[in-house]
mmCIF file of C-alpha atoms in Angstrom:
data_model
loop_
_atom_site.group_PDB
_atom_site.id
_atom_site.type_symbol
_atom_site.label_atom_id
_atom_site.label_comp_id
_atom_site.label_asym_id
_atom_site.label_seq_id
_atom_site.Cartn_x
_atom_site.Cartn_y
_atom_site.Cartn_z
ATOM 1 C CA MET Q 271 42.632 -23.415 58.610
ATOM 2 C CA ALA Q 272 46.142 -24.140 59.865
ATOM 3 C CA ARG Q 273 44.818 -26.042 62.895
ATOM 4 C CA THR Q 274 42.472 -28.069 60.699
ATOM 5 C CA GLY Q 275 45.306 -28.606 58.223
ATOM 6 C CA LYS Q 276 47.540 -30.026 60.948
ATOM 7 C CA ALA Q 277 44.910 -32.619 61.852
ATOM 8 C CA LEU Q 278 44.335 -33.474 58.185
ATOM 9 C CA PHE Q 279 48.103 -33.698 57.631
ATOM 10 C CA PHE Q 280 48.392 -36.336 60.360
ATOM 11 C CA ILE Q 281 45.774 -38.645 58.769
ATOM 12 C CA ARG Q 282 46.488 -37.897 55.107
ATOM 13 C CA GLY Q 283 47.998 -41.341 54.515
ATOM 14 C CA THR Q 284 44.567 -42.941 54.967
ATOM 15 C CA TYR Q 285 42.757 -41.015 52.219
ATOM 16 C CA ILE Q 286 43.812 -43.149 49.277
ATOM 17 C CA TYR Q 287 42.715 -46.373 50.989
ATOM 18 C CA THR Q 288 39.270 -44.904 51.642
ATOM 19 C CA ILE Q 289 38.876 -43.775 48.036
ATOM 20 C CA ILE Q 290 39.956 -47.156 46.639
ATOM 21 C CA ALA Q 291 37.552 -48.960 48.991
ATOM 22 C CA ILE Q 292 34.578 -46.767 48.038
ATOM 23 C CA SER Q 293 35.424 -46.938 44.314
ATOM 24 C CA THR Q 294 35.550 -50.734 44.547
ATOM 25 C CA LEU Q 295 32.183 -50.826 46.323
ATOM 26 C CA ILE Q 296 30.559 -48.557 43.716
ATOM 27 C CA ALA Q 297 31.999 -50.653 40.880
ATOM 28 C CA TYR Q 298 30.668 -53.826 42.520
ATOM 29 C CA VAL Q 299 27.168 -52.405 43.008
ATOM 30 C CA THR Q 300 26.757 -50.728 39.613
ATOM 31 C CA ARG Q 301 28.969 -52.995 37.441
ATOM 32 C CA ASP Q 302 29.429 -49.947 35.172
ATOM 33 C CA ILE Q 303 32.723 -48.819 33.637
ATOM 34 C CA GLY Q 304 31.422 -45.290 33.210
ATOM 35 C CA PRO Q 305 28.349 -43.096 33.670
ATOM 36 C CA PHE Q 306 27.147 -43.260 30.063
ATOM 37 C CA ALA Q 307 24.598 -45.421 28.247
ATOM 38 C CA ILE Q 308 26.961 -46.004 25.317
ATOM 39 C CA MET Q 309 29.701 -48.629 25.736
ATOM 40 C CA HIS Q 310 32.277 -46.684 23.699
ATOM 41 C CA ALA Q 311 31.731 -43.624 25.881
ATOM 42 C CA ASP Q 312 32.128 -45.715 29.017
ATOM 43 C CA PHE Q 313 35.421 -47.154 27.770
ATOM 44 C CA ALA Q 314 36.585 -43.615 26.998
ATOM 45 C CA TRP Q 315 35.651 -42.673 30.578
ATOM 46 C CA PHE Q 316 37.804 -45.528 31.896
ATOM 47 C CA TRP Q 317 40.858 -44.421 29.923
ATOM 48 C CA VAL Q 318 40.373 -40.776 30.899
ATOM 49 C CA SER Q 319 40.061 -41.859 34.541
ATOM 50 C CA LEU Q 320 43.260 -43.877 34.287
ATOM 51 C CA ALA Q 321 45.011 -40.963 32.570
ATOM 52 C CA VAL Q 322 44.003 -38.508 35.321
ATOM 53 C CA ALA Q 323 45.132 -40.880 38.082
ATOM 54 C CA SER Q 324 48.388 -41.617 36.234
ATOM 55 C CA ALA Q 325 49.059 -37.917 35.603
ATOM 56 C CA GLY Q 326 48.875 -37.312 39.333
ATOM 57 C CA ALA Q 327 51.287 -40.185 39.951
ATOM 58 C CA ILE Q 328 53.726 -38.891 37.322
ATOM 59 C CA ILE Q 329 53.731 -35.418 38.876
ATOM 60 C CA ARG Q 330 54.596 -36.973 42.223
ATOM 61 C CA VAL Q 331 57.311 -39.163 40.675
ATOM 62 C CA PHE Q 332 59.173 -36.206 39.201
ATOM 63 C CA THR Q 333 58.624 -33.999 42.242
ATOM 64 C CA SER Q 334 59.942 -36.658 44.621
ATOM 65 C CA GLY Q 335 62.910 -37.416 42.379
ATOM 66 C CA TRP Q 336 64.022 -33.783 42.343
ATOM 67 C CA ALA Q 337 63.040 -32.699 45.854
ATOM 68 C CA ALA Q 338 65.595 -32.103 48.582
ATOM 69 C CA LEU Q 339 66.067 -34.733 51.261
ATOM 70 C CA GLY Q 340 64.487 -34.035 54.621
ATOM 71 C CA THR Q 341 61.357 -32.371 53.253
ATOM 72 C CA SER Q 342 57.848 -33.415 54.245
ATOM 73 C CA GLY Q 343 57.080 -35.852 51.433
ATOM 74 C CA ARG Q 344 57.113 -38.799 53.853
ATOM 75 C CA ALA Q 345 56.622 -36.995 57.174
ATOM 76 C CA LYS Q 346 53.920 -38.676 59.237
ATOM 77 C CA VAL Q 347 53.380 -36.553 62.325
ATOM 78 C CA ALA Q 348 54.226 -32.949 61.452
ATOM 79 C CA ALA Q 349 55.680 -30.802 58.700
ATOM 80 C CA GLU Q 350 59.448 -30.889 58.272
ATOM 81 C CA ALA Q 351 61.913 -29.274 55.880
ATOM 82 C CA SER Q 352 65.687 -29.291 55.879
ATOM 83 C CA GLU Q 353 65.577 -26.658 53.141
ATOM 84 C CA LEU Q 354 63.023 -24.830 51.018
ATOM 85 C CA ASN Q 355 62.238 -26.442 47.664
ATOM 86 C CA THR Q 356 61.903 -23.669 45.062
ATOM 87 C CA SER Q 357 63.209 -25.212 41.831
ATOM 88 C CA GLY Q 358 61.883 -27.787 39.366
ATOM 89 C CA PRO Q 359 58.154 -28.440 39.907
ATOM 90 C CA TYR Q 360 58.263 -26.097 42.905
ATOM 91 C CA SER Q 361 59.005 -23.204 40.564
ATOM 92 C CA LEU Q 362 55.552 -23.662 38.965
ATOM 93 C CA VAL Q 363 53.450 -24.442 42.052
ATOM 94 C CA ARG Q 364 54.262 -24.409 45.755
ATOM 95 C CA ASN Q 365 52.670 -27.780 46.448
ATOM 96 C CA PRO Q 366 53.268 -30.060 43.429
ATOM 97 C CA LEU Q 367 52.973 -33.211 45.549
ATOM 98 C CA TYR Q 368 49.473 -32.149 46.555
ATOM 99 C CA VAL Q 369 48.528 -31.248 42.980
ATOM 100 C CA GLY Q 370 49.589 -34.764 42.041
ATOM 101 C CA ARG Q 371 47.611 -36.238 44.897
ATOM 102 C CA ILE Q 372 44.433 -34.314 43.977
ATOM 103 C CA LEU Q 373 44.633 -35.631 40.403
ATOM 104 C CA ASN Q 374 45.492 -39.128 41.615
ATOM 105 C CA PHE Q 375 42.552 -39.225 44.018
ATOM 106 C CA THR Q 376 40.174 -37.846 41.390
ATOM 107 C CA GLY Q 377 41.228 -40.435 38.811
ATOM 108 C CA LEU Q 378 40.872 -43.282 41.316
ATOM 109 C CA ALA Q 379 37.388 -42.040 42.178
ATOM 110 C CA MET Q 380 36.458 -41.813 38.489
ATOM 111 C CA LEU Q 381 37.515 -45.460 38.045
ATOM 112 C CA SER Q 382 34.431 -46.333 40.080
ATOM 113 C CA GLY Q 383 32.406 -45.418 36.979
ATOM 114 C CA SER Q 384 30.562 -42.676 38.878
ATOM 115 C CA TRP Q 385 30.983 -39.071 37.790
ATOM 116 C CA ILE Q 386 29.317 -37.948 41.028
ATOM 117 C CA PHE Q 387 31.947 -39.670 43.155
ATOM 118 C CA GLY Q 388 34.682 -38.297 40.908
ATOM 119 C CA VAL Q 389 33.466 -34.701 41.293
ATOM 120 C CA LEU Q 390 32.917 -35.147 45.028
ATOM 121 C CA VAL Q 391 36.435 -36.464 45.610
ATOM 122 C CA PHE Q 392 37.933 -33.689 43.467
ATOM 123 C CA LEU Q 393 36.206 -30.963 45.493
ATOM 124 C CA ILE Q 394 36.940 -32.566 48.858
ATOM 125 C CA ALA Q 395 40.585 -33.132 47.899
ATOM 126 C CA ILE Q 396 40.973 -29.440 47.051
ATOM 127 C CA LEU Q 397 39.453 -28.409 50.397
ATOM 128 C CA VAL Q 398 41.614 -30.896 52.314
ATOM 129 C CA TYR Q 399 44.912 -30.050 50.641
ATOM 130 C CA GLU Q 400 44.195 -26.329 50.723
ATOM 131 C CA ARG Q 401 44.081 -26.594 54.504
ATOM 132 C CA ILE Q 402 47.112 -28.875 54.733
ATOM 133 C CA SER Q 403 49.086 -26.468 52.556
ATOM 134 C CA VAL Q 404 48.104 -23.535 54.820
ATOM 135 C CA TYR Q 405 49.408 -25.492 57.813
ATOM 136 C CA GLU Q 406 52.690 -26.243 56.039
ATOM 137 C CA GLU Q 407 53.002 -22.643 54.840
ATOM 138 C CA GLU Q 408 52.849 -21.436 58.447
ATOM 139 C CA TYR Q 409 55.695 -23.786 59.323
ATOM 140 C CA LEU Q 410 57.790 -22.769 56.294
ATOM 141 C CA LYS Q 411 57.235 -19.051 56.941
ATOM 142 C CA GLY Q 412 58.482 -19.464 60.482
ATOM 143 C CA LYS Q 413 61.580 -21.383 59.419
ATOM 144 C CA PHE Q 414 62.630 -19.650 56.191
ATOM 145 C CA GLY Q 415 61.155 -16.175 56.641
ATOM 146 C CA GLU Q 416 61.893 -13.750 53.796
ATOM 147 C CA THR Q 417 63.167 -16.509 51.493
ATOM 148 C CA HIS Q 418 59.757 -18.151 51.648
ATOM 149 C CA SER Q 419 57.922 -14.856 51.158
ATOM 150 C CA GLU Q 420 59.925 -13.995 48.019
ATOM 151 C CA TRP Q 421 59.210 -17.414 46.522
ATOM 152 C CA ALA Q 422 55.548 -17.552 47.532
ATOM 153 C CA LYS Q 423 54.621 -14.138 46.137
ATOM 154 C CA ASP Q 424 55.163 -15.319 42.549
ATOM 155 C CA VAL Q 425 54.386 -19.038 42.749
ATOM 156 C CA PRO Q 426 50.745 -20.159 43.218
ATOM 157 C CA ALA Q 427 49.783 -22.631 45.954
ATOM 158 C CA LEU Q 428 47.799 -25.297 44.063
ATOM 159 C CA LEU Q 429 47.018 -24.044 40.541
ATOM 160 C CA PRO Q 430 50.305 -24.365 38.582
ATOM 161 C CA ARG Q 431 51.459 -21.451 36.466
ATOM 162 C CA LEU Q 432 52.554 -22.114 32.882
ATOM 163 C CA THR Q 433 55.782 -20.126 32.903
ATOM 164 C CA GLY Q 434 58.710 -19.584 35.238
ATOM 165 C CA TRP Q 435 60.241 -23.078 35.214
ATOM 166 C CA THR Q 436 63.575 -23.191 37.040
ATOM 167 C CA LYS Q 437 66.045 -26.008 36.518
ATOM 168 C CA PRO Q 438 65.969 -28.446 39.475
ATOM 169 C CA LYS Q 439 68.654 -27.790 42.077
ATOM 170 C CA TYR Q 440 69.454 -31.502 42.410
ATOM 171 C CA PRO Q 441 69.798 -34.244 39.779
ATOM 172 C CA PHE Q 442 66.967 -36.733 39.557
ATOM 173 C CA TRP Q 443 67.516 -39.469 42.134
ATOM 174 C CA TRP Q 444 65.688 -42.694 41.254
ATOM 175 C CA LYS Q 445 66.389 -44.302 44.600
ATOM 176 C CA ARG Q 446 64.803 -41.426 46.456
ATOM 177 C CA MET Q 447 61.793 -41.446 44.128
ATOM 178 C CA ILE Q 448 61.265 -45.184 44.599
ATOM 179 C CA TRP Q 449 61.523 -44.784 48.370
ATOM 180 C CA ARG Q 450 58.897 -42.054 48.410
ATOM 181 C CA GLU Q 451 56.472 -43.193 45.731
ATOM 182 C CA GLN Q 452 56.619 -46.985 45.518
ATOM 183 C CA ASN Q 453 53.547 -47.487 47.688
ATOM 184 C CA LYS Q 454 51.493 -44.839 45.883
ATOM 185 C CA LEU Q 455 52.254 -46.380 42.485
ATOM 186 C CA PHE Q 456 51.348 -49.807 43.813
ATOM 187 C CA LEU Q 457 48.067 -48.448 45.192
ATOM 188 C CA LEU Q 458 47.249 -46.904 41.805
ATOM 189 C CA ALA Q 459 47.595 -50.325 40.201
ATOM 190 C CA THR Q 460 45.599 -51.836 43.068
ATOM 191 C CA GLY Q 461 42.769 -49.370 42.495
ATOM 192 C CA VAL Q 462 42.584 -50.308 38.816
ATOM 193 C CA PHE Q 463 42.706 -54.012 39.666
ATOM 194 C CA LEU Q 464 40.056 -53.916 42.398
ATOM 195 C CA THR Q 465 37.527 -51.829 40.461
ATOM 196 C CA CYS Q 466 37.856 -54.094 37.420
ATOM 197 C CA PHE Q 467 37.647 -57.211 39.592
ATOM 198 C CA ALA Q 468 34.588 -55.825 41.409
ATOM 199 C CA ARG Q 469 32.748 -55.291 38.133
ATOM 200 C CA SER Q 470 33.110 -59.016 37.452
ATOM 201 C CA GLY Q 471 31.379 -59.725 40.752
ATOM 202 C CA PHE Q 472 34.747 -60.881 42.129
ATOM 203 C CA ASP Q 473 34.532 -63.855 39.808
ATOM 204 C CA MET Q 474 37.635 -65.975 40.354
ATOM 205 C CA VAL Q 475 37.598 -67.044 36.686
ATOM 206 C CA VAL Q 476 38.698 -63.520 35.766
ATOM 207 C CA LEU Q 477 41.953 -64.106 37.662
ATOM 208 C CA SER Q 478 43.322 -66.024 34.672
ATOM 209 C CA GLY Q 479 43.557 -62.868 32.553
ATOM 210 C CA PRO Q 480 46.965 -61.471 31.487
ATOM 211 C CA TRP Q 481 46.263 -58.135 33.179
ATOM 212 C CA VAL Q 482 45.909 -60.010 36.466
ATOM 213 C CA GLN Q 483 49.232 -61.738 35.841
ATOM 214 C CA ALA Q 484 50.782 -58.309 35.342
ATOM 215 C CA TYR Q 485 49.341 -57.201 38.687
ATOM 216 C CA ALA Q 486 50.720 -60.363 40.328
ATOM 217 C CA ALA Q 487 54.160 -59.491 38.918
ATOM 218 C CA LEU Q 488 53.803 -56.009 40.402
ATOM 219 C CA ILE Q 489 53.056 -57.551 43.790
ATOM 220 C CA CYS Q 490 56.311 -59.507 43.498
ATOM 221 C CA VAL Q 491 58.169 -56.265 42.764
ATOM 222 C CA ARG Q 492 56.507 -54.669 45.780
ATOM 223 C CA PHE Q 493 57.686 -57.500 48.038
ATOM 224 C CA ALA Q 494 61.183 -57.285 46.523
ATOM 225 C CA LEU Q 495 61.344 -53.583 47.390
ATOM 226 C CA GLY Q 496 60.152 -54.424 50.887
ATOM 227 C CA GLY Q 497 63.002 -56.908 51.147
ATOM 228 C CA LEU Q 498 65.505 -54.270 50.054
ATOM 229 C CA LYS Q 499 64.131 -51.958 52.717
ATOM 230 C CA MET Q 500 64.575 -54.642 55.391
ATOM 231 C CA ILE Q 501 68.235 -55.194 54.508
ATOM 232 C CA GLY Q 502 68.944 -51.456 54.648
ATOM 233 C CA PHE Q 503 69.032 -50.486 50.972
ATOM 234 C CA PHE Q 504 67.003 -47.332 51.722
ATOM 235 C CA LYS Q 505 68.567 -46.731 55.119
ATOM 236 C CA GLU Q 506 69.930 -43.260 54.361
ATOM 237 C CA LEU Q 507 66.480 -42.134 53.188
ATOM 238 C CA SER Q 508 64.408 -43.371 56.128
#
């Protein structure tokens, strides 16, 4: 599982793009908001889907804002950790970023309007992140030894416990959160936009809607953050 997890860790940045692409295709083919025959139920499905995806994003926002620098939130090639995160969200579950990602992926899949795709993505995401977490656990055990063992024996890997919250070791750092999560939040909005646009048959007339203007404003924010990155605003975090 650790060997498989290492390979899955390396390509994990591609998963969300695949899910958004498939959700958009399903929405285009079916033109359905949800899997029900009743319009009100379908609209409820849409809002539940958005809530699930947003809940995952919110979990990641708070985890990234409180996490120590030098941990593997943005690592691309292999696991890394300057210290062991054990407080804040990490006091309830050992892999809160992955819990957030599982929910985020599931919600994005549900936005396709297909419950089958939603269930499939949920199950696959659990299998994928279970293996990635095993790979990271092997690395953390080797680096932190007994400290990791003491923490891991009481804190579950992916199913959060309801008690045992420990105050975060570090204050919430907005700059660090934006650096880590800006792209994921933008992709959440992109998933909502593309599935809605696909249901219209990619009709350009729909682009005059206020929700599209809001998405256009978000694109401007995304480019502004990219500009800040280019001039070194996030230099100490890269």
